[in-house]
Short mmCIF file of C-alpha atoms and ligand atoms in Angstrom, two decimals:
data_model
loop_
_atom_site.label_atom_id
_atom_site.label_comp_id
_atom_site.label_asym_id
_atom_site.label_seq_id
_atom_site.Cartn_x
_atom_site.Cartn_y
_atom_site.Cartn_z
CA UNK M 1 126.93 111.14 119.78
CA UNK M 2 127.12 114.68 121.25
CA UNK M 3 124.88 117.37 119.79
CA UNK M 4 126.46 119.78 117.29
CA UNK M 5 127.79 122.92 118.98
CA UNK M 6 125.80 126.12 118.77
CA UNK M 7 127.46 128.89 116.74
CA UNK M 8 126.86 131.93 118.90
CA UNK M 9 124.92 134.66 117.12
CA UNK M 10 122.56 137.27 118.50
CA UNK M 11 119.20 135.58 118.99
CA UNK M 12 116.11 137.45 120.24
CA UNK M 13 116.26 135.32 123.41
CA UNK M 14 119.88 136.33 124.11
CA UNK M 15 119.09 140.00 123.59
CA UNK M 16 115.93 139.79 125.67
CA UNK M 17 117.78 138.20 128.59
CA UNK M 18 120.02 141.29 128.74
CA UNK M 19 117.07 143.64 129.26
CA UNK M 20 116.76 145.11 132.78
CA UNK M 21 113.43 145.07 134.53
CA UNK M 22 112.21 148.66 134.98
CA UNK M 23 110.96 147.81 138.51
CA UNK M 24 114.07 146.14 139.96
CA UNK M 25 116.44 147.83 142.41
CA UNK M 26 120.22 147.26 142.41
CA UNK M 27 120.09 144.13 144.58
CA UNK M 28 117.67 142.67 142.06
CA UNK M 29 120.56 142.62 139.59
CA UNK M 30 122.96 140.80 141.89
CA UNK M 31 126.17 141.60 143.72
CA UNK M 32 129.49 140.41 142.24
CA UNK M 33 132.62 140.01 144.35
CA UNK M 34 135.98 140.05 142.54
CA UNK M 35 139.00 139.01 144.62
CA UNK M 36 142.20 140.91 143.93
CA UNK M 37 145.86 140.22 144.65
CA UNK M 38 148.22 142.53 146.47
CA UNK M 39 149.64 146.01 145.84
CA UNK M 40 151.03 146.51 142.37
CA UNK M 41 148.95 143.66 140.93
CA UNK M 42 145.42 144.99 141.23
CA UNK M 43 144.89 146.12 137.61
CA UNK M 44 143.57 142.79 136.37
CA UNK M 45 140.88 142.50 139.08
CA UNK M 46 139.90 146.14 138.52
CA UNK M 47 139.41 145.38 134.82
CA UNK M 48 137.19 142.43 135.75
CA UNK M 49 135.21 144.58 138.19
CA UNK M 50 134.62 147.29 135.59
CA UNK M 51 133.42 144.62 133.15
CA UNK M 52 131.03 143.12 135.70
CA UNK M 53 129.56 146.53 136.50
CA UNK M 54 129.15 147.64 132.88
CA UNK M 55 127.39 144.39 131.94
CA UNK M 56 124.76 145.14 134.53
CA UNK M 57 125.52 143.58 137.92
CA UNK M 58 123.69 145.79 140.41
CA UNK M 59 126.71 146.04 142.72
CA UNK M 60 130.35 145.08 142.29
CA UNK M 61 132.85 144.83 145.14
CA UNK M 62 136.59 144.24 144.96
CA UNK M 63 137.95 142.10 147.79
CA UNK M 64 141.52 143.27 148.45
CA UNK M 65 144.24 142.60 151.02
CA UNK M 66 145.08 145.43 153.40
CA UNK M 67 148.33 146.08 151.51
CA UNK M 68 146.38 147.03 148.36
CA UNK M 69 143.53 149.02 149.94
CA UNK M 70 144.96 152.48 149.25
CA UNK M 71 146.01 151.63 145.71
CA UNK M 72 142.59 150.27 144.81
CA UNK M 73 140.62 152.98 146.64
CA UNK M 74 142.47 155.59 144.58
CA UNK M 75 141.36 153.94 141.34
CA UNK M 76 137.69 153.11 141.80
CA UNK M 77 134.44 155.00 142.20
CA UNK M 78 131.27 153.04 141.41
CA UNK M 79 133.02 149.77 142.22
CA UNK M 80 133.15 149.16 145.98
CA UNK M 81 135.94 147.83 148.16
CA UNK M 82 136.15 145.40 151.07
CA UNK M 83 139.25 144.27 152.89
CA UNK M 84 139.71 140.50 152.47
CA UNK M 85 143.02 139.43 153.95
CA UNK M 86 142.54 135.68 154.09
CA UNK M 87 140.21 132.73 153.65
CA UNK M 88 138.50 133.35 156.99
CA UNK M 89 137.65 136.91 155.97
CA UNK M 90 136.15 135.66 152.71
CA UNK M 91 134.18 132.97 154.50
CA UNK M 92 132.76 135.61 156.85
CA UNK M 93 131.89 137.92 153.95
CA UNK M 94 130.11 135.10 152.12
CA UNK M 95 127.63 134.78 154.98
CA UNK M 96 125.86 137.52 153.01
CA UNK M 97 123.90 135.50 150.44
CA UNK M 98 123.34 138.64 148.37
CA UNK M 99 126.95 138.27 147.16
CA UNK M 100 125.82 135.85 144.49
CA UNK M 101 128.71 135.66 142.02
CA UNK M 102 132.45 135.47 142.65
CA UNK M 103 135.46 135.90 140.41
CA UNK M 104 138.91 134.66 141.34
CA UNK M 105 142.08 134.63 139.27
CA UNK M 106 142.85 137.91 137.54
CA UNK M 107 145.91 139.28 139.33
CA UNK M 108 145.15 137.04 142.32
CA UNK M 109 148.66 135.63 142.65
CA UNK M 110 149.66 132.12 143.64
CA UNK M 111 150.52 132.59 147.32
CA UNK M 112 148.92 131.09 150.43
CA UNK M 113 146.25 133.80 150.58
CA UNK M 114 145.21 133.06 147.00
CA UNK M 115 144.93 129.32 147.74
CA UNK M 116 142.92 130.00 150.90
CA UNK M 117 140.55 132.34 149.05
CA UNK M 118 139.95 129.75 146.37
CA UNK M 119 139.27 127.11 149.02
CA UNK M 120 136.82 129.43 150.79
CA UNK M 121 135.08 130.31 147.51
CA UNK M 122 134.56 126.62 146.82
CA UNK M 123 133.40 126.00 150.40
CA UNK M 124 136.36 123.71 151.16
CA UNK M 125 138.58 125.74 153.51
CA UNK M 126 138.54 123.13 156.25
CA UNK M 127 140.02 120.19 154.40
CA UNK M 128 142.78 121.69 152.29
CA UNK M 129 146.20 120.66 153.60
CA UNK M 130 147.92 123.44 155.46
CA UNK M 131 144.86 125.67 155.69
CA UNK M 132 143.36 125.87 159.18
CA UNK M 133 139.60 125.25 159.22
CA UNK M 134 137.75 128.53 159.81
CA UNK M 135 134.54 128.82 161.83
CA UNK M 136 132.15 128.20 158.95
CA UNK M 137 128.86 130.07 159.18
CA UNK M 138 125.87 128.13 157.92
CA UNK M 139 125.21 128.53 154.23
CA UNK M 140 128.74 129.51 153.24
CA UNK M 141 129.59 128.28 149.77
CA UNK M 142 125.90 128.27 149.04
CA UNK M 143 124.06 130.89 147.07
CA UNK M 144 120.45 131.90 147.26
CA UNK M 145 118.18 128.87 147.81
CA UNK M 146 121.08 126.57 148.81
CA UNK M 147 122.52 126.15 145.27
CA UNK M 148 126.29 126.59 145.20
CA UNK M 149 127.42 130.14 144.51
CA UNK M 150 128.34 130.97 140.95
CA UNK M 151 132.13 131.25 140.62
CA UNK M 152 134.27 132.33 137.67
CA UNK M 153 137.80 130.93 137.81
CA UNK M 154 140.40 132.49 135.54
CA UNK M 155 144.16 133.09 135.30
CA UNK M 156 145.97 132.39 138.61
CA UNK M 157 142.98 130.49 140.06
CA UNK M 158 143.38 127.97 137.22
CA UNK M 159 147.09 127.60 137.96
CA UNK M 160 146.27 126.98 141.63
CA UNK M 161 143.64 124.39 140.70
CA UNK M 162 146.26 122.55 138.64
CA UNK M 163 148.38 122.07 141.76
CA UNK M 164 145.60 121.28 144.26
CA UNK M 165 143.55 118.17 143.37
CA UNK M 166 141.34 118.67 146.45
CA UNK M 167 140.29 122.07 145.14
CA UNK M 168 139.78 120.71 141.64
CA UNK M 169 137.50 118.06 143.17
CA UNK M 170 135.41 120.84 144.77
CA UNK M 171 134.46 122.35 141.41
CA UNK M 172 130.74 122.22 140.66
CA UNK M 173 128.27 122.97 137.91
CA UNK M 174 127.97 126.66 138.84
CA UNK M 175 131.68 127.23 138.20
CA UNK M 176 132.88 128.70 134.91
CA UNK M 177 136.55 128.08 134.07
CA UNK M 178 138.00 130.48 131.49
CA UNK M 179 141.46 129.23 130.45
CA UNK M 180 143.60 130.47 127.58
CA UNK M 181 145.53 127.72 125.79
CA UNK M 182 148.46 127.94 128.23
CA UNK M 183 146.23 127.66 131.30
CA UNK M 184 144.25 124.84 129.66
CA UNK M 185 147.47 122.85 129.13
CA UNK M 186 148.45 123.44 132.77
CA UNK M 187 145.09 122.26 134.10
CA UNK M 188 144.33 119.45 131.65
CA UNK M 189 147.81 118.33 130.45
CA UNK M 190 146.69 114.96 129.12
CA UNK M 191 143.75 116.44 127.21
CA UNK M 192 145.99 119.21 125.82
CA UNK M 193 148.55 116.63 124.73
CA UNK M 194 145.89 114.77 122.74
CA UNK M 195 144.73 118.10 121.32
CA UNK M 196 148.25 118.95 120.16
CA UNK M 197 148.70 115.52 118.62
CA UNK M 198 145.33 115.61 116.84
CA UNK M 199 145.40 115.29 113.08
CA UNK M 200 141.76 116.21 112.45
CA UNK M 201 140.25 119.66 111.99
CA UNK M 202 141.65 122.04 114.65
CA UNK M 203 138.28 123.46 115.72
CA UNK M 204 136.74 119.97 116.03
CA UNK M 205 139.69 118.91 118.18
CA UNK M 206 139.35 121.99 120.43
CA UNK M 207 135.67 121.17 120.77
CA UNK M 208 136.42 117.58 121.83
CA UNK M 209 139.09 118.81 124.25
CA UNK M 210 136.84 121.43 125.84
CA UNK M 211 134.01 118.90 126.24
CA UNK M 212 136.40 116.42 127.88
CA UNK M 213 137.65 119.14 130.23
CA UNK M 214 134.13 120.23 131.19
CA UNK M 215 133.11 116.63 131.87
CA UNK M 216 136.16 116.12 134.09
CA UNK M 217 135.74 119.39 135.99
CA UNK M 218 131.95 119.10 136.28
CA UNK M 219 131.92 122.80 135.34
CA UNK M 220 131.52 125.03 132.33
CA UNK M 221 134.83 125.39 130.48
CA UNK M 222 135.41 128.33 128.15
CA UNK M 223 138.61 127.83 126.12
CA UNK M 224 139.67 131.26 124.86
CA UNK M 225 141.07 132.09 121.44
CA UNK M 226 140.02 133.54 118.10
CA UNK M 227 137.45 130.73 118.17
CA UNK M 228 136.33 130.46 121.76
CA UNK M 229 134.84 127.09 122.61
CA UNK M 230 132.44 126.71 125.54
CA UNK M 231 131.30 123.35 126.88
CA UNK M 232 129.13 122.07 129.72
CA UNK M 233 129.66 118.81 131.63
CA UNK M 234 126.67 117.26 129.84
CA UNK M 235 128.24 117.82 126.39
CA UNK M 236 126.37 120.98 125.36
CA UNK M 237 128.77 123.21 123.49
CA UNK M 238 128.95 126.55 121.73
CA UNK M 239 131.50 128.37 119.60
CA UNK M 240 132.07 132.11 119.51
CA UNK M 241 133.95 132.86 116.31
CA UNK M 242 136.14 135.92 115.92
CA UNK M 243 137.66 134.94 112.59
CA UNK M 244 137.33 136.02 108.95
CA UNK M 245 134.49 138.54 108.64
CA UNK M 246 134.05 138.51 112.44
CA UNK M 247 137.77 138.92 113.25
CA UNK M 248 138.64 140.85 116.41
CA UNK M 249 142.48 140.76 116.39
CA UNK M 250 142.80 143.75 118.75
CA UNK M 251 141.52 141.49 121.54
CA UNK M 252 145.00 139.98 121.69
CA UNK M 253 146.03 142.55 124.29
CA UNK M 254 146.96 142.28 127.98
CA UNK M 255 143.95 142.24 130.25
CA UNK M 256 141.25 141.51 127.69
CA UNK M 257 140.69 138.08 129.27
CA UNK M 258 140.31 139.73 132.67
CA UNK M 259 137.46 141.82 131.26
CA UNK M 260 135.84 138.68 129.85
CA UNK M 261 135.97 137.06 133.30
CA UNK M 262 134.24 140.18 134.64
CA UNK M 263 131.57 140.07 131.95
CA UNK M 264 130.74 136.45 132.78
CA UNK M 265 130.74 137.21 136.52
CA UNK M 266 128.42 140.18 136.04
CA UNK M 267 125.98 138.08 134.03
CA UNK M 268 126.05 135.35 136.71
CA UNK M 269 125.26 138.02 139.31
CA UNK M 270 122.32 139.07 137.15
CA UNK M 271 120.99 135.50 137.35
CA UNK M 272 122.10 134.07 134.02
CA UNK M 273 122.80 130.34 134.23
CA UNK M 274 126.51 129.44 133.86
CA UNK M 275 126.36 128.26 130.22
CA UNK M 276 124.23 131.26 129.22
CA UNK M 277 126.58 133.65 131.06
CA UNK M 278 129.65 132.17 129.35
CA UNK M 279 128.05 132.30 125.88
CA UNK M 280 126.64 135.80 126.27
CA UNK M 281 129.83 137.13 127.86
CA UNK M 282 132.05 135.77 125.07
CA UNK M 283 129.73 137.13 122.40
CA UNK M 284 129.50 140.65 123.90
CA UNK M 285 133.27 140.69 124.46
CA UNK M 286 133.98 140.28 120.74
CA UNK M 287 131.10 142.63 119.83
CA UNK M 288 132.78 145.31 121.98
CA UNK M 289 136.13 144.74 120.27
CA UNK M 290 134.57 144.95 116.81
CA UNK M 291 132.59 148.03 117.76
CA UNK M 292 135.68 149.84 119.15
CA UNK M 293 138.04 148.67 116.40
CA UNK M 294 141.76 149.32 116.00
CA UNK M 295 143.71 150.70 118.93
CA UNK M 296 141.61 148.80 121.48
CA UNK M 297 143.20 148.16 124.87
CA UNK M 298 141.58 146.22 127.72
CA UNK M 299 140.16 149.34 129.43
CA UNK M 300 138.21 150.13 126.25
CA UNK M 301 136.22 146.87 126.27
CA UNK M 302 133.82 147.71 129.15
CA UNK M 303 133.52 151.27 127.83
CA UNK M 304 132.43 149.97 124.41
CA UNK M 305 129.60 147.99 125.97
CA UNK M 306 126.97 150.77 126.26
CA UNK M 307 127.13 151.39 122.50
CA UNK M 308 126.91 147.65 121.76
CA UNK M 309 123.89 147.25 124.09
CA UNK M 310 122.21 150.31 122.55
CA UNK M 311 122.74 148.87 119.06
CA UNK M 312 120.89 145.73 120.22
CA UNK M 313 117.88 147.87 121.11
CA UNK M 314 118.33 147.62 124.87
N1 LIG S 401 146.77 144.65 133.49
C1 LIG S 401 147.02 143.67 134.29
O1 LIG S 401 147.12 143.84 135.50
C2 LIG S 401 147.17 142.29 133.72
C3 LIG S 401 147.41 141.24 134.59
N2 LIG S 401 147.46 139.96 134.17
C4 LIG S 401 147.63 138.93 135.20
O2 LIG S 401 148.93 138.41 135.10
C5 LIG S 401 148.94 137.10 135.66
C6 LIG S 401 149.62 136.13 134.70
O3 LIG S 401 148.75 135.85 133.58
P1 LIG S 401 149.29 135.56 132.09
O4 LIG S 401 148.14 135.08 131.28
O5 LIG S 401 150.04 136.73 131.58
O6 LIG S 401 150.38 134.48 132.29
P2 LIG S 401 150.34 132.93 132.66
O7 LIG S 401 150.90 132.79 134.01
O8 LIG S 401 149.04 132.27 132.41
O9 LIG S 401 151.37 132.33 131.64
C7 LIG S 401 151.39 132.63 130.31
C8 LIG S 401 152.22 131.56 129.66
O10 LIG S 401 151.33 130.68 128.98
C9 LIG S 401 151.71 130.58 127.62
N3 LIG S 401 150.56 130.55 126.73
C10 LIG S 401 150.25 129.54 125.93
N4 LIG S 401 149.13 129.81 125.23
C11 LIG S 401 148.77 131.02 125.59
C12 LIG S 401 147.68 131.84 125.20
N5 LIG S 401 146.79 131.46 124.31
N6 LIG S 401 147.56 133.04 125.78
C13 LIG S 401 148.46 133.46 126.70
N7 LIG S 401 149.51 132.72 127.11
C14 LIG S 401 149.65 131.51 126.55
C15 LIG S 401 152.57 131.83 127.33
O11 LIG S 401 153.50 131.53 126.33
C16 LIG S 401 153.20 132.13 128.65
O12 LIG S 401 154.41 131.44 128.80
C17 LIG S 401 147.48 136.76 135.97
O13 LIG S 401 147.21 137.05 137.31
C18 LIG S 401 146.73 137.72 135.10
O14 LIG S 401 145.44 137.97 135.56
C19 LIG S 401 147.24 139.60 132.76
O15 LIG S 401 145.87 139.25 132.64
C20 LIG S 401 147.58 140.75 131.82
C21 LIG S 401 147.02 142.07 132.27
N1 LIG S 402 143.53 136.86 117.73
C1 LIG S 402 142.45 136.94 118.50
N2 LIG S 402 141.22 137.13 117.95
C2 LIG S 402 140.14 137.24 118.71
N3 LIG S 402 140.15 137.14 120.06
C3 LIG S 402 141.33 136.94 120.66
C4 LIG S 402 142.53 136.83 119.92
N4 LIG S 402 143.54 136.64 120.81
C5 LIG S 402 142.99 136.64 122.04
N5 LIG S 402 141.66 136.82 121.94
C6 LIG S 402 140.72 136.92 123.07
O1 LIG S 402 141.25 137.85 123.99
C7 LIG S 402 141.15 137.35 125.33
C8 LIG S 402 142.56 137.12 125.88
O2 LIG S 402 142.48 136.59 127.16
P1 LIG S 402 143.78 136.12 127.96
O3 LIG S 402 144.66 135.29 127.11
O4 LIG S 402 143.29 135.54 129.23
O5 LIG S 402 144.53 137.49 128.22
P2 LIG S 402 144.87 138.27 129.56
O6 LIG S 402 145.37 137.24 130.53
O7 LIG S 402 145.93 139.23 129.17
O8 LIG S 402 143.63 138.93 130.04
C9 LIG S 402 140.32 136.09 125.23
O9 LIG S 402 138.96 136.39 125.37
C10 LIG S 402 140.59 135.60 123.80
O10 LIG S 402 139.53 134.82 123.28
#
């Protein structure tokens, strides 16, 4: 019998974990790398990057193809930029173990480059059909201390996973998958079918479905919605409610999920474990929306974070 899910509320431990050590320098707070798609499609990754930076990652870099370099450079200041044209370039970049959290999906696209980047991020470039094996430096795919690197997979990365079983098989317990209902159905069609056919309480069914998905993926799964359900492969689960008195309807706006992916990535860079990063990211995301209120668009979510953090006494 799985344990009851945790209803996410602000606990002293959650707030404490967000505090920054007064002695640490920027590398002590981690370095997040967000991979972007090509020119004209970079907004989503920039939203993620802004979210990762605001939530406290010490450094945030956008990895962009050459075609998008000028566009992105014109739009960013504190966020940094590296050219990442293909899987080999990402593999080379990941030789730097200080890049400790990755985010792939927002605006990434579904082309060959996107597939190769996902393969490189999961340390599997060499055995994906059609992708030439790159010279793999030692330690690639591994984070500090040999543990796999933390990876957030959202949007297009989830669509790619649905079509590439070998990549799905490379998922691990430091991956956080953040599907909306449409992406969930694409990635776990049989589980979604059962969910749609369920006659019992809708939230209980979403909980069962998210647990089943996490167990299959061997990763954290965060199923987005007004009630966001988060589950770990071992059955631990949590619910972040944005309904009734906690409603945050203005979150239903283009790009808000991209910011959430950035929040989770930033927390992973800071050293949060994947379940803790998913829970804390989802909670702060809705806190930002409630704090900002009506008229919220995706850009406002990271900008609302300082006020939310201040109100928590940080
Ligand atoms: N400002 C930007 O640059 C933005 C870029 N975006 C990017 O656009 C690409 C496509 O992402 P989308 O999510 O729009 O589209 P998807 O390619 O995921 O497809 C959306 C489809 O899923 C269905 N669906 C079912 N349940 C849904 C749910 N709960 N929420 C949303 N759709 C649901 C919709 O009806 C729709 O047909 C991604 O790369 C994404 O990151 C979006 O995130 C929006 C903002
Ligand atoms: N009605 C709602 N109430 C509260 N939160 C919502 C609502 N609709 C969407 N959200 C939240 O907004 C975000 C939308 O993410 P997503 O669907 O991926 O959008 P996008 O792809 O445009 O970024 C998720 O975090 C989801 O939980």
